[in-house]
Amino acid sequence: MAAGDWYCCLDPELEHLRQRARAAVHQHNTMAPDARGAMAPELRGLLASVADDVFIEAPFHCSYGINISLGPRVYLNAGCTMLDSGRISIGEGSMLGPAVQIYCAEHHKDVPLRSRGIEIARPVVIGKDVWIGGGAIILGGVTIGDGAIVGAGSVVTKDVPAGATVVGSPARILARSDAR
């Protein structure tokens, strides 16, 4: 999975990792906000790397957590879902609106292989100072450049250049800006 090769998502070792993530996510989502603060301790300990000033609203969901890196001043609004079978990196100052979804896994197109749980993971890289509107979906293999804006409800299937604003399904460039 980590190497970017086809793998079986039904592997017992992967299930163990998902169970660990479920426990951390449950703690985060059920703690009182004043006790939880910016992020529940178990979730903070699960993530690959996380700056001190990251804020994750509840509810939040991730598959593994161990593949997620969050830079300084990252903000994830309520309902964000990260299916992090691949690496997810979010740069400094980036903000994700409510219900943003990031899907790294791609299931096999061959029916017999898909039914056996064969999939591949592709990373997602989100640059610095990116704003992703509520309900947007980011697919695996996508890089979103610094200062870009993804409109609410957009489905991002390919790379977004730095400073671009994309909207729609699939997302298309609406505007470009050099102001980053």
Short mmCIF file of C-alpha atoms in Angstrom, two decimals:
data_model
loop_
_atom_site.label_atom_id
_atom_site.label_comp_id
_atom_site.label_asym_id
_atom_site.label_seq_id
_atom_site.Cartn_x
_atom_site.Cartn_y
_atom_site.Cartn_z
CA MET A 1 0.00 0.00 0.00
CA ALA A 2 2.71 2.48 1.04
CA ALA A 3 4.75 1.65 -2.07
CA GLY A 4 1.88 2.58 -4.40
CA ASP A 5 1.39 -1.00 -5.58
CA TRP A 6 -1.86 -2.96 -5.81
CA TYR A 7 -2.73 -4.49 -2.41
CA CYS A 8 -5.59 -6.24 -0.63
CA CYS A 9 -7.50 -3.89 1.67
CA LEU A 10 -8.88 -6.96 3.51
CA ASP A 11 -5.44 -7.76 4.97
CA PRO A 12 -5.62 -8.37 8.76
CA GLU A 13 -2.69 -6.01 9.44
CA LEU A 14 -4.53 -3.19 7.65
CA GLU A 15 -7.70 -3.98 9.61
CA HIS A 16 -5.70 -3.65 12.83
CA LEU A 17 -4.48 -0.20 11.71
CA ARG A 18 -8.03 0.85 10.78
CA GLN A 19 -9.30 -0.30 14.18
CA ARG A 20 -6.67 1.87 15.88
CA ALA A 21 -7.80 4.82 13.77
CA ARG A 22 -11.47 4.17 14.63
CA ALA A 23 -10.64 4.38 18.34
CA ALA A 24 -8.77 7.68 17.92
CA VAL A 25 -11.52 9.15 15.74
CA HIS A 26 -14.17 8.03 18.24
CA GLN A 27 -12.33 9.77 21.07
CA HIS A 28 -12.06 12.96 19.01
CA ASN A 29 -15.70 12.92 17.93
CA THR A 30 -17.17 12.16 21.36
CA MET A 31 -15.08 14.32 23.70
CA ALA A 32 -16.63 17.51 24.98
CA PRO A 33 -15.25 20.43 22.96
CA ASP A 34 -13.71 22.13 26.00
CA ALA A 35 -11.94 18.88 26.98
CA ARG A 36 -10.88 18.05 23.40
CA GLY A 37 -9.55 21.45 22.42
CA ALA A 38 -8.16 21.62 18.89
CA MET A 39 -7.79 17.83 18.61
CA ALA A 40 -8.21 14.80 20.85
CA PRO A 41 -4.89 13.46 22.18
CA GLU A 42 -5.31 9.99 20.67
CA LEU A 43 -5.96 11.47 17.21
CA ARG A 44 -2.95 13.80 17.51
CA GLY A 45 -0.79 10.80 18.40
CA LEU A 46 -2.09 8.80 15.44
CA LEU A 47 -1.32 11.27 12.64
CA ALA A 48 2.00 11.04 10.77
CA SER A 49 2.80 14.67 11.58
CA VAL A 50 0.72 17.53 12.88
CA ALA A 51 1.67 21.09 13.80
CA ASP A 52 0.77 22.35 17.26
CA ASP A 53 -1.78 24.87 15.97
CA VAL A 54 -3.86 22.55 13.74
CA PHE A 55 -7.60 22.55 14.49
CA ILE A 56 -9.90 19.67 13.52
CA GLU A 57 -13.63 20.13 14.13
CA ALA A 58 -15.76 17.14 15.04
CA PRO A 59 -16.97 14.99 13.50
CA PHE A 60 -13.90 13.85 11.60
CA HIS A 61 -13.08 10.53 9.94
CA CYS A 62 -9.91 8.92 8.63
CA SER A 63 -9.10 5.36 7.60
CA TYR A 64 -5.61 5.06 9.07
CA GLY A 65 -4.41 8.49 10.23
CA ILE A 66 -0.80 7.36 9.95
CA ASN A 67 -0.65 8.69 6.37
CA ILE A 68 -1.86 12.23 7.18
CA SER A 69 0.51 15.21 7.61
CA LEU A 70 -0.91 18.60 8.57
CA GLY A 71 1.17 21.78 8.49
CA PRO A 72 0.90 24.85 10.72
CA ARG A 73 -2.45 26.67 10.93
CA VAL A 74 -4.36 23.96 9.03
CA TYR A 75 -8.10 24.02 9.75
CA LEU A 76 -10.48 21.14 9.00
CA ASN A 77 -14.15 22.02 9.37
CA ALA A 78 -16.85 19.62 10.60
CA GLY A 79 -17.48 16.42 8.68
CA CYS A 80 -14.15 16.09 6.86
CA THR A 81 -13.35 12.54 5.70
CA MET A 82 -9.86 11.38 4.74
CA LEU A 83 -9.55 7.88 3.31
CA ASP A 84 -5.80 7.90 3.74
CA SER A 85 -4.65 4.63 2.26
CA GLY A 86 -2.15 6.89 0.49
CA ARG A 87 -0.26 9.85 1.89
CA ILE A 88 -2.23 13.05 2.46
CA SER A 89 -0.19 16.21 3.00
CA ILE A 90 -1.86 19.55 3.73
CA GLY A 91 0.33 22.66 3.76
CA GLU A 92 0.52 25.60 6.09
CA GLY A 93 -2.51 27.86 6.39
CA SER A 94 -4.81 25.65 4.30
CA MET A 95 -8.50 25.45 5.19
CA LEU A 96 -10.98 22.70 4.36
CA GLY A 97 -14.68 23.51 4.52
CA PRO A 98 -17.32 21.25 6.02
CA ALA A 99 -17.77 17.77 4.57
CA VAL A 100 -14.65 17.87 2.38
CA GLN A 101 -13.68 14.36 1.34
CA ILE A 102 -10.26 13.08 0.27
CA TYR A 103 -10.15 9.60 -1.29
CA CYS A 104 -6.73 8.06 -1.89
CA ALA A 105 -7.92 4.53 -2.70
CA GLU A 106 -8.90 3.40 -6.16
CA HIS A 107 -10.59 0.02 -6.37
CA HIS A 108 -9.60 -2.37 -9.15
CA LYS A 109 -11.68 -2.10 -12.33
CA ASP A 110 -11.61 -5.90 -12.86
CA VAL A 111 -14.68 -7.25 -11.03
CA PRO A 112 -13.11 -10.47 -9.63
CA LEU A 113 -10.09 -8.53 -8.30
CA ARG A 114 -12.28 -5.76 -6.90
CA SER A 115 -14.47 -8.32 -5.11
CA ARG A 116 -11.30 -9.69 -3.44
CA GLY A 117 -10.48 -6.20 -2.07
CA ILE A 118 -7.71 -5.31 -4.49
CA GLU A 119 -7.02 -1.58 -4.66
CA ILE A 120 -4.22 0.93 -5.14
CA ALA A 121 -3.48 4.08 -3.12
CA ARG A 122 -2.52 7.39 -4.67
CA PRO A 123 -1.26 10.35 -2.60
CA VAL A 124 -2.94 13.74 -2.29
CA VAL A 125 -0.84 16.87 -1.80
CA ILE A 126 -2.50 20.15 -0.86
CA GLY A 127 -0.16 23.15 -0.86
CA LYS A 128 0.05 26.19 1.40
CA ASP A 129 -2.83 28.64 1.87
CA VAL A 130 -5.32 26.53 -0.10
CA TRP A 131 -9.04 27.00 0.49
CA ILE A 132 -11.27 24.01 -0.26
CA GLY A 133 -15.00 24.76 -0.17
CA GLY A 134 -17.55 22.63 1.63
CA GLY A 135 -18.52 19.31 0.12
CA ALA A 136 -15.61 19.18 -2.31
CA ILE A 137 -14.16 15.77 -3.18
CA ILE A 138 -10.45 15.33 -3.90
CA LEU A 139 -9.44 12.09 -5.63
CA GLY A 140 -6.15 10.23 -5.21
CA GLY A 141 -3.15 11.29 -7.23
CA VAL A 142 -4.10 14.97 -7.13
CA THR A 143 -1.81 17.86 -6.19
CA ILE A 144 -3.37 21.24 -5.41
CA GLY A 145 -0.90 24.12 -5.72
CA ASP A 146 -0.24 26.90 -3.21
CA GLY A 147 -2.93 29.56 -2.94
CA ALA A 148 -5.48 27.62 -4.99
CA ILE A 149 -9.23 27.69 -4.32
CA VAL A 150 -11.53 24.70 -4.85
CA GLY A 151 -15.19 25.72 -5.09
CA ALA A 152 -17.79 24.12 -2.86
CA GLY A 153 -19.10 20.83 -4.19
CA SER A 154 -16.33 20.45 -6.78
CA VAL A 155 -14.88 17.06 -7.67
CA VAL A 156 -11.14 17.38 -8.23
CA THR A 157 -9.84 14.63 -10.52
CA LYS A 158 -6.58 16.22 -11.72
CA ASP A 159 -3.90 18.60 -10.49
CA VAL A 160 -4.79 22.22 -9.71
CA PRO A 161 -2.12 24.83 -10.51
CA ALA A 162 -0.93 27.26 -7.84
CA GLY A 163 -3.22 30.28 -7.60
CA ALA A 164 -6.01 28.74 -9.67
CA THR A 165 -9.69 28.67 -8.75
CA VAL A 166 -11.46 25.49 -9.84
CA VAL A 167 -15.16 24.65 -9.76
CA GLY A 168 -17.52 21.95 -10.97
CA SER A 169 -17.65 18.23 -11.48
CA PRO A 170 -15.12 17.46 -12.73
CA ALA A 171 -13.39 20.61 -11.49
CA ARG A 172 -12.23 23.01 -14.19
CA ILE A 173 -10.20 26.21 -13.94
CA LEU A 174 -12.42 29.25 -13.50
CA ALA A 175 -9.67 31.80 -12.83
CA ARG A 176 -5.94 32.13 -12.21
CA SER A 177 -4.20 34.48 -9.85
CA ASP A 178 -0.56 35.24 -9.20
CA ALA A 179 -1.44 36.66 -5.77
CA ARG A 180 -0.25 33.90 -3.41
#
